[in-house]
PDB file of C-alpha atoms in Angstrom:
ATOM      1  CA  MET A  65       0.000   0.000   0.000  1.00 47.00           C
ATOM      2  CA  ARG A  66       1.335   3.418  -0.950  1.00 58.00           C
ATOM      3  CA  THR A  67       1.595   6.163   1.613  1.00 68.00           C
ATOM      4  CA  ALA A  68       0.238   9.634   0.885  1.00 63.00           C
ATOM      5  CA  PRO A  69       3.684  11.174   0.188  1.00 67.00           C
ATOM      6  CA  ASN A  70       4.518   8.362  -2.258  1.00 70.00           C
ATOM      7  CA  ALA A  71       1.184   8.835  -4.026  1.00 76.00           C
ATOM      8  CA  ILE A  72       1.818  12.578  -4.328  1.00 75.00           C
ATOM      9  CA  ARG A  73       5.342  12.038  -5.696  1.00 73.00           C
ATOM     10  CA  SER A  74       3.994   9.491  -8.154  1.00 77.00           C
ATOM     11  CA  ARG A  75       1.346  11.943  -9.338  1.00 82.00           C
ATOM     12  CA  LEU A  76       3.952  14.677  -9.714  1.00 81.00           C
ATOM     13  CA  ASP A  77       6.159  12.378 -11.806  1.00 81.00           C
ATOM     14  CA  ARG A  78       3.189  11.517 -14.008  1.00 82.00           C
ATOM     15  CA  ALA A  79       2.326  15.219 -14.313  1.00 80.00           C
ATOM     16  CA  GLY A  80       5.942  15.918 -15.286  1.00 81.00           C
ATOM     17  CA  ILE A  81       5.781  13.284 -18.022  1.00 82.00           C
ATOM     18  CA  ILE A  82       2.506  14.688 -19.369  1.00 82.00           C
ATOM     19  CA  LEU A  83       3.737  18.283 -19.231  1.00 81.00           C
ATOM     20  CA  SER A  84       6.940  17.306 -21.037  1.00 83.00           C
ATOM     21  CA  GLY A  85       4.909  15.679 -23.797  1.00 80.00           C
ATOM     22  CA  LEU A  86       2.619  18.692 -24.117  1.00 77.00           C
ATOM     23  CA  CYS A  87       5.615  20.997 -24.301  1.00 77.00           C
ATOM     24  CA  ALA A  88       7.205  18.939 -27.080  1.00 77.00           C
ATOM     25  CA  VAL A  89       3.949  18.941 -29.043  1.00 78.00           C
ATOM     26  CA  HIS A  90       3.604  22.715 -28.532  1.00 73.00           C
ATOM     27  CA  CYS A  91       7.141  23.330 -29.804  1.00 72.00           C
ATOM     28  CA  VAL A  92       6.855  21.158 -32.886  1.00 72.00           C
ATOM     29  CA  LEU A  93       3.357  22.328 -33.804  1.00 73.00           C
ATOM     30  CA  GLY A  94       4.351  25.934 -33.144  1.00 69.00           C
ATOM     31  CA  VAL A  95       7.221  25.752 -35.606  1.00 67.00           C
ATOM     32  CA  VAL A  96       5.073  23.950 -38.198  1.00 71.00           C
ATOM     33  CA  LEU A  97       2.102  26.314 -37.899  1.00 67.00           C
ATOM     34  CA  VAL A  98       4.212  29.463 -37.922  1.00 66.00           C
ATOM     35  CA  GLY A  99       6.843  28.314 -40.409  1.00 65.00           C
ATOM     36  CA  ILE A 100       4.638  26.637 -42.968  1.00 66.00           C
ATOM     37  CA  LEU A 101       1.260  28.282 -42.525  1.00 65.00           C
ATOM     38  CA  GLY A 102       2.259  31.606 -40.956  1.00 62.00           C
ATOM     39  CA  LEU A 103      -0.374  31.208 -38.242  1.00 58.00           C
ATOM     40  CA  GLY A 104      -0.331  32.196 -34.573  1.00 57.00           C
ATOM     41  CA  GLY A 105       3.238  33.465 -34.327  1.00 58.00           C
ATOM     42  CA  GLU A 106       2.628  35.984 -31.560  1.00 61.00           C
ATOM     43  CA  THR A 107       0.667  33.528 -29.439  1.00 63.00           C
ATOM     44  CA  LEU A 108       2.409  30.206 -30.073  1.00 61.00           C
ATOM     45  CA  LEU A 109       5.942  31.579 -29.907  1.00 64.00           C
ATOM     46  CA  SER A 110       5.367  33.983 -27.029  1.00 69.00           C
ATOM     47  CA  PRO A 111       8.336  34.039 -24.658  1.00 71.00           C
ATOM     48  CA  ALA A 112       5.864  34.247 -21.763  1.00 78.00           C
ATOM     49  CA  ILE A 113       4.535  30.761 -22.579  1.00 77.00           C
ATOM     50  CA  HIS A 114       8.062  29.378 -22.522  1.00 77.00           C
ATOM     51  CA  ARG A 115       8.964  31.116 -19.257  1.00 82.00           C
ATOM     52  CA  VAL A 116       5.802  29.812 -17.560  1.00 84.00           C
ATOM     53  CA  GLY A 117       6.456  26.304 -18.919  1.00 81.00           C
ATOM     54  CA  LEU A 118      10.037  26.359 -17.641  1.00 83.00           C
ATOM     55  CA  ALA A 119       8.935  27.637 -14.225  1.00 87.00           C
ATOM     56  CA  LEU A 120       6.310  24.896 -13.994  1.00 86.00           C
ATOM     57  CA  ALA A 121       8.852  22.264 -15.071  1.00 86.00           C
ATOM     58  CA  LEU A 122      11.305  23.527 -12.442  1.00 87.00           C
ATOM     59  CA  VAL A 123       8.736  23.359  -9.647  1.00 88.00           C
ATOM     60  CA  VAL A 124       7.413  19.905 -10.562  1.00 86.00           C
ATOM     61  CA  GLY A 125      10.895  18.563 -11.308  1.00 86.00           C
ATOM     62  CA  VAL A 126      12.613  19.825  -8.185  1.00 87.00           C
ATOM     63  CA  ILE A 127       9.838  18.616  -5.885  1.00 86.00           C
ATOM     64  CA  SER A 128       9.231  15.256  -7.526  1.00 86.00           C
ATOM     65  CA  LEU A 129      12.790  14.346  -8.452  1.00 87.00           C
ATOM     66  CA  GLY A 130      14.190  15.752  -5.214  1.00 86.00           C
ATOM     67  CA  LEU A 131      11.750  13.817  -3.046  1.00 84.00           C
ATOM     68  CA  GLY A 132      12.340  10.732  -5.166  1.00 84.00           C
ATOM     69  CA  MET A 133      16.091  11.015  -4.675  1.00 85.00           C
ATOM     70  CA  LYS A 134      15.563  11.395  -0.934  1.00 85.00           C
ATOM     71  CA  ARG A 135      13.394   8.260  -0.942  1.00 82.00           C
ATOM     72  CA  HIS A 136      15.408   5.911  -3.164  1.00 83.00           C
ATOM     73  CA  GLY A 137      18.857   7.506  -2.932  1.00 85.00           C
ATOM     74  CA  ARG A 138      19.509   7.461  -6.686  1.00 87.00           C
ATOM     75  CA  LEU A 139      21.027  10.609  -8.156  1.00 87.00           C
ATOM     76  CA  GLY A 140      20.485   9.597 -11.814  1.00 89.00           C
ATOM     77  CA  PRO A 141      16.934  10.938 -12.293  1.00 90.00           C
ATOM     78  CA  MET A 142      17.899  14.282 -10.728  1.00 90.00           C
ATOM     79  CA  VAL A 143      20.978  14.622 -12.973  1.00 93.00           C
ATOM     80  CA  ILE A 144      19.028  13.717 -16.125  1.00 94.00           C
ATOM     81  CA  GLY A 145      16.184  16.062 -15.164  1.00 91.00           C
ATOM     82  CA  GLY A 146      18.637  18.854 -14.348  1.00 92.00           C
ATOM     83  CA  ALA A 147      20.303  18.488 -17.748  1.00 96.00           C
ATOM     84  CA  GLY A 148      16.895  18.639 -19.421  1.00 93.00           C
ATOM     85  CA  LEU A 149      15.889  21.743 -17.481  1.00 91.00           C
ATOM     86  CA  ALA A 150      19.216  23.389 -18.379  1.00 94.00           C
ATOM     87  CA  LEU A 151      18.572  22.720 -22.071  1.00 94.00           C
ATOM     88  CA  MET A 152      15.080  24.170 -21.734  1.00 89.00           C
ATOM     89  CA  ALA A 153      16.528  27.307 -20.113  1.00 90.00           C
ATOM     90  CA  THR A 154      19.160  27.577 -22.844  1.00 93.00           C
ATOM     91  CA  ALA A 155      16.404  27.383 -25.463  1.00 88.00           C
ATOM     92  CA  LEU A 156      14.895  30.569 -24.026  1.00 85.00           C
ATOM     93  CA  ALA A 157      18.191  32.370 -24.581  1.00 88.00           C
ATOM     94  CA  VAL A 158      18.713  31.392 -28.242  1.00 88.00           C
ATOM     95  CA  GLY A 159      15.499  32.956 -29.537  1.00 76.00           C
ATOM     96  CA  HIS A 160      12.908  31.517 -31.851  1.00 72.00           C
ATOM     97  CA  GLY A 161      13.769  29.054 -34.554  1.00 74.00           C
ATOM     98  CA  VAL A 162      15.041  25.578 -35.144  1.00 80.00           C
ATOM     99  CA  ALA A 163      17.733  25.758 -32.422  1.00 87.00           C
ATOM    100  CA  GLU A 164      15.144  26.689 -29.804  1.00 84.00           C
ATOM    101  CA  THR A 165      12.871  23.849 -30.872  1.00 82.00           C
ATOM    102  CA  VAL A 166      15.647  21.265 -30.895  1.00 89.00           C
ATOM    103  CA  LEU A 167      16.964  22.335 -27.474  1.00 90.00           C
ATOM    104  CA  THR A 168      13.482  22.371 -25.981  1.00 86.00           C
ATOM    105  CA  VAL A 169      12.420  19.007 -27.394  1.00 87.00           C
ATOM    106  CA  ILE A 170      15.657  17.358 -26.217  1.00 92.00           C
ATOM    107  CA  GLY A 171      15.283  19.075 -22.835  1.00 92.00           C
ATOM    108  CA  VAL A 172      11.684  18.007 -22.255  1.00 89.00           C
ATOM    109  CA  SER A 173      12.554  14.497 -23.426  1.00 91.00           C
ATOM    110  CA  LEU A 174      15.277  14.297 -20.794  1.00 93.00           C
ATOM    111  CA  VAL A 175      12.906  15.624 -18.142  1.00 91.00           C
ATOM    112  CA  ALA A 176      10.316  12.996 -19.092  1.00 89.00           C
ATOM    113  CA  ILE A 177      12.967  10.253 -18.985  1.00 92.00           C
ATOM    114  CA  ALA A 178      14.025  11.474 -15.531  1.00 91.00           C
ATOM    115  CA  HIS A 179      10.440  11.255 -14.271  1.00 89.00           C
ATOM    116  CA  VAL A 180      10.027   7.749 -15.718  1.00 90.00           C
ATOM    117  CA  ARG A 181      13.274   6.621 -14.067  1.00 90.00           C
ATOM    118  CA  ASN A 182      12.167   8.242 -10.831  1.00 88.00           C
ATOM    119  CA  LEU A 183       8.904   6.281 -10.945  1.00 82.00           C
ATOM    120  CA  HIS A 184      10.737   3.022 -11.606  1.00 80.00           C
ATOM    121  CA  SER A 185      13.308   3.719  -8.886  1.00 76.00           C
ATOM    122  CA  ARG A 186      10.518   4.228  -6.413  1.00 56.00           C
ATOM    123  CA  ALA A 187       8.925   0.934  -7.316  1.00 53.00           C
ATOM    124  CA  CYS A 188      11.893  -0.931  -5.852  1.00 54.00           C
ATOM    125  CA  CYS A 189      11.756   0.794  -2.451  1.00 50.00           C
TER     126      CYS A 189
END
């Protein structure tokens, strides 16, 4: 039987995975819609959306991955998640375009992988 803190951490990891997927879809669709169709550039590529997404990823990642590391003692998910968050932050600095999309998609993929590993690490403890 899972305790309440474990259930919360599990939900946060699942939320992190879902948010990472939504971010990747947003980035790819944003580039396609703006680049090919010329639609929604101001809204889809707004820096505010990216800053809010990064802040949300930081909060969910630090809480979930940090608590997971405290529980199972494995540093791997935190390191992978930290690398992903760093790539996401770097993407904000490079401006709009292919480089931003590539950095963001790789970053959110790493964050999702970290959450998956965190979930699996917890299963053993």
